[in-house]
């Protein structure tokens, strides 16, 4: 049943109960101030449940950012990185040197990328439980 509800939500774009649009906007503004010299603030930012192959996406023409609901529950510094990454795309659309330069001031860029790679790997392998030791 839970599975079915999940699938229905994904299909019909139901906003999950999480940080609302206003809170996300404030978070984005604060991150932009801290790391992007105030640039890259989106006009709209929100959670979506239809994004299953990407963590997030940005549309520079509309200055909009969509975050996958699968990021919910991840550490704040990982979600902050994803928000910063998408805001950087509002300044520089492609993954070129200028784009990555925008993210160098954020101290957790490298570890956040590694965290997301690990999460994607685990999802592909259907690894659910966390090992006690490694
Ligand atoms: Zn990107």
Coordinates of N, CA and C in Angstrom, one line a residue, residues 12-111:
X12 N 1.5 11.9 -9.8 CA 0.7 13.1 -9.7 C 1.4 14.3 -9.1
X13 N 2.7 14.2 -8.9 CA 3.4 15.4 -8.4 C 2.9 16.0 -7.1
X14 N 2.5 15.1 -6.2 CA 2.1 15.6 -4.9 C 3.3 16.1 -4.1
X15 N 3.2 17.3 -3.6 CA 4.3 17.8 -2.8 C 4.4 17.1 -1.5
X16 N 5.5 16.5 -1.2 CA 5.6 15.8 0.1 C 5.7 16.8 1.2
X17 N 5.3 16.3 2.4 CA 5.3 17.2 3.5 C 6.8 17.4 3.9
X18 N 7.3 18.5 3.6 CA 8.7 18.9 3.9 C 8.8 20.4 3.9
X19 N 10.0 20.8 4.1 CA 10.4 22.2 4.1 C 9.6 22.9 2.9
X20 N 8.8 23.9 3.3 CA 8.0 24.5 2.2 C 8.7 25.4 1.3
X21 N 8.1 26.0 0.3 CA 8.7 26.8 -0.7 C 9.4 28.1 -0.1
X22 N 8.7 28.7 0.9 CA 9.2 29.9 1.5 C 10.5 29.6 2.3
X23 N 10.5 28.5 3.0 CA 11.7 28.1 3.8 C 12.9 27.7 2.8
X24 N 12.5 27.1 1.7 CA 13.6 26.7 0.7 C 14.2 28.0 0.1
X25 N 13.3 28.9 -0.2 CA 13.7 30.2 -0.8 C 14.7 30.9 0.2
X26 N 14.3 31.0 1.5 CA 15.2 31.6 2.4 C 16.5 30.9 2.5
X27 N 16.5 29.6 2.5 CA 17.7 28.8 2.5 C 18.6 29.1 1.3
X28 N 17.9 29.2 0.2 CA 18.7 29.5 -1.1 C 19.3 30.9 -1.0
X29 N 18.5 31.8 -0.5 CA 19.0 33.2 -0.4 C 20.2 33.3 0.5
X30 N 20.2 32.6 1.6 CA 21.3 32.6 2.6 C 22.5 31.9 2.0
X31 N 22.3 30.8 1.3 CA 23.4 30.1 0.6 C 24.1 31.0 -0.5
X32 N 23.2 31.7 -1.2 CA 23.7 32.6 -2.3 C 24.6 33.7 -1.7
X33 N 24.1 34.2 -0.6 CA 24.8 35.3 0.1 C 26.2 34.8 0.6
X34 N 26.1 33.6 1.2 CA 27.4 33.1 1.8 C 28.4 32.6 0.7
X35 N 27.9 32.0 -0.3 CA 28.9 31.3 -1.3 C 28.9 31.9 -2.7
X36 N 27.9 32.6 -3.1 CA 27.8 33.0 -4.5 C 27.8 34.5 -4.7
X37 N 28.2 35.2 -3.6 CA 28.1 36.7 -3.7 C 26.7 37.2 -4.0
X38 N 25.7 36.5 -3.5 CA 24.4 36.9 -3.6 C 23.7 36.6 -5.0
X39 N 24.5 36.0 -5.9 CA 24.0 35.7 -7.2 C 23.3 34.3 -7.2
X40 N 22.5 34.0 -8.2 CA 21.9 32.7 -8.4 C 20.7 32.4 -7.7
X41 N 20.1 33.5 -7.0 CA 18.9 33.2 -6.2 C 17.7 32.9 -7.2
X42 N 17.1 31.7 -7.0 CA 16.0 31.3 -7.9 C 14.7 32.1 -7.7
X43 N 13.9 32.3 -8.7 CA 12.6 32.9 -8.6 C 11.6 31.9 -7.9
X44 N 11.8 30.6 -8.3 CA 11.0 29.5 -7.6 C 11.9 28.4 -7.3
X45 N 11.7 27.8 -6.2 CA 12.4 26.6 -5.8 C 11.4 25.7 -5.0
X46 N 11.4 24.4 -5.4 CA 10.5 23.5 -4.7 C 10.9 22.0 -4.9
X47 N 10.2 21.2 -4.1 CA 10.4 19.7 -4.2 C 9.5 19.2 -5.3
X48 N 10.0 18.2 -6.0 CA 9.2 17.4 -6.9 C 9.4 15.9 -6.7
X49 N 8.4 15.2 -7.1 CA 8.5 13.7 -6.9 C 8.7 13.0 -8.2
X50 N 8.7 13.7 -9.3 CA 8.8 13.0 -10.6 C 10.2 13.0 -11.1
X51 N 11.2 13.4 -10.3 CA 12.6 13.5 -10.7 C 13.3 12.2 -10.1
X52 N 13.4 11.2 -10.9 CA 13.9 9.9 -10.3 C 15.3 9.6 -10.9
X53 N 15.7 10.3 -11.9 CA 17.0 10.0 -12.5 C 18.0 11.1 -12.2
X54 N 17.5 12.2 -11.6 CA 18.4 13.3 -11.2 C 18.1 13.8 -9.8
X55 N 19.1 14.3 -9.1 CA 18.8 14.8 -7.8 C 18.1 16.1 -7.8
X56 N 18.3 16.9 -8.9 CA 17.7 18.2 -9.0 C 17.9 18.7 -10.4
X57 N 17.2 19.8 -10.7 CA 17.4 20.5 -12.0 C 17.1 21.9 -11.9
X58 N 17.6 22.7 -12.9 CA 17.4 24.1 -12.9 C 17.1 24.6 -14.3
X59 N 16.2 25.5 -14.4 CA 15.9 26.1 -15.7 C 16.2 27.6 -15.6
X60 N 17.4 27.9 -16.2 CA 17.9 29.3 -16.1 C 16.9 30.3 -16.7
X61 N 16.2 30.0 -17.8 CA 15.2 30.9 -18.4 C 14.1 31.3 -17.5
X62 N 13.7 30.4 -16.6 CA 12.7 30.7 -15.6 C 13.2 30.9 -14.2
X63 N 14.5 30.8 -14.1 CA 15.2 30.9 -12.8 C 14.5 30.0 -11.8
X64 N 14.2 28.8 -12.2 CA 13.5 27.9 -11.3 C 14.4 26.7 -11.0
X65 N 14.2 26.2 -9.8 CA 15.0 25.0 -9.3 C 14.0 24.0 -8.8
X66 N 14.2 22.7 -9.2 CA 13.4 21.6 -8.7 C 14.3 20.6 -8.0
X67 N 13.9 20.3 -6.8 CA 14.7 19.3 -6.0 C 14.0 18.0 -5.9
X68 N 14.7 16.9 -6.1 CA 14.0 15.6 -6.0 C 13.7 15.3 -4.5
X69 N 12.5 14.8 -4.2 CA 12.1 14.5 -2.9 C 13.0 13.4 -2.3
X70 N 13.8 12.7 -3.1 CA 14.7 11.7 -2.6 C 15.9 12.3 -1.8
X71 N 16.0 13.7 -1.9 CA 17.0 14.3 -1.1 C 16.6 14.6 0.3
X72 N 15.3 14.5 0.5 CA 14.8 14.7 1.9 C 15.3 13.7 2.8
X73 N 15.8 14.1 4.0 CA 16.3 13.2 5.0 C 17.8 13.1 4.8
X74 N 18.4 13.6 3.7 CA 19.8 13.6 3.6 C 20.4 14.7 4.5
X75 N 21.7 14.6 4.8 CA 22.3 15.6 5.7 C 22.1 17.0 5.0
X76 N 22.0 18.0 5.9 CA 21.7 19.4 5.4 C 22.8 19.9 4.5
X77 N 24.1 19.5 4.8 CA 25.2 20.0 4.0 C 25.2 19.4 2.6
X78 N 24.5 18.2 2.4 CA 24.4 17.6 1.1 C 23.3 18.4 0.3
X79 N 22.2 18.6 1.0 CA 21.1 19.3 0.3 C 21.6 20.8 0.0
X80 N 22.3 21.4 0.9 CA 22.9 22.7 0.6 C 23.7 22.7 -0.7
X81 N 24.5 21.6 -0.8 CA 25.4 21.5 -2.0 C 24.5 21.4 -3.2
X82 N 23.5 20.6 -3.2 CA 22.6 20.5 -4.4 C 22.0 21.8 -4.7
X83 N 21.5 22.5 -3.7 CA 20.9 23.8 -4.0 C 21.9 24.8 -4.6
X84 N 23.1 24.8 -4.0 CA 24.2 25.7 -4.5 C 24.5 25.3 -6.0
X85 N 24.6 24.0 -6.2 CA 24.9 23.5 -7.6 C 23.9 24.0 -8.6
X86 N 22.6 23.9 -8.2 CA 21.6 24.4 -9.1 C 21.6 25.9 -9.3
X87 N 21.8 26.6 -8.2 CA 21.9 28.0 -8.2 C 23.1 28.5 -9.1
X88 N 24.2 27.7 -9.1 CA 25.3 28.0 -9.9 C 24.9 27.8 -11.4
X89 N 24.0 26.9 -11.7 CA 23.5 26.7 -13.0 C 22.7 27.9 -13.5
X90 N 22.1 28.7 -12.6 CA 21.4 29.8 -13.0 C 22.3 30.9 -13.4
X91 N 23.6 30.8 -13.0 CA 24.6 31.8 -13.4 C 25.4 31.2 -14.6
X92 N 25.7 29.9 -14.6 CA 26.5 29.3 -15.6 C 25.8 27.9 -16.0
X93 N 25.1 27.8 -17.1 CA 24.3 26.6 -17.4 C 25.1 25.3 -17.6
X94 N 26.3 25.4 -18.1 CA 27.1 24.2 -18.3 C 28.1 23.9 -17.2
X95 N 28.5 22.6 -17.2 CA 29.5 22.2 -16.2 C 30.9 22.5 -16.7
X96 N 31.2 23.8 -16.9 CA 32.5 24.1 -17.4 C 33.4 24.6 -16.2
X97 N 34.6 25.1 -16.5 CA 35.5 25.5 -15.4 C 34.9 26.7 -14.6
X98 N 34.2 27.6 -15.3 CA 33.6 28.8 -14.6 C 32.5 28.3 -13.7
X99 N 31.8 27.2 -14.1 CA 30.7 26.7 -13.2 C 31.4 26.1 -11.9
X100 N 32.4 25.3 -12.1 CA 33.0 24.6 -10.9 C 33.7 25.7 -10.0
X101 N 34.2 26.7 -10.6 CA 34.8 27.8 -9.8 C 33.8 28.4 -8.9
X102 N 32.5 28.5 -9.3 CA 31.5 29.1 -8.4 C 31.3 28.3 -7.2
X103 N 31.6 27.0 -7.2 CA 31.3 26.1 -6.1 C 32.6 25.9 -5.2
X104 N 33.7 26.5 -5.5 CA 34.9 26.2 -4.8 C 34.8 26.8 -3.4
X105 N 34.0 27.8 -3.2 CA 33.9 28.5 -1.8 C 33.1 27.6 -0.9
X106 N 32.3 26.7 -1.4 CA 31.6 25.8 -0.5 C 32.5 24.7 0.0
X107 N 32.7 24.6 1.3 CA 33.7 23.6 1.8 C 33.4 22.2 1.6
X108 N 32.1 21.8 1.5 CA 31.7 20.4 1.4 C 31.4 19.9 0.0
X109 N 31.8 20.7 -1.0 CA 31.5 20.2 -2.4 C 32.0 18.8 -2.7
X110 N 33.2 18.5 -2.4 CA 33.8 17.2 -2.7 C 33.1 16.1 -2.0
X111 N 32.9 16.3 -0.7 CA 32.3 15.2 0.1 C 30.8 15.1 -0.2

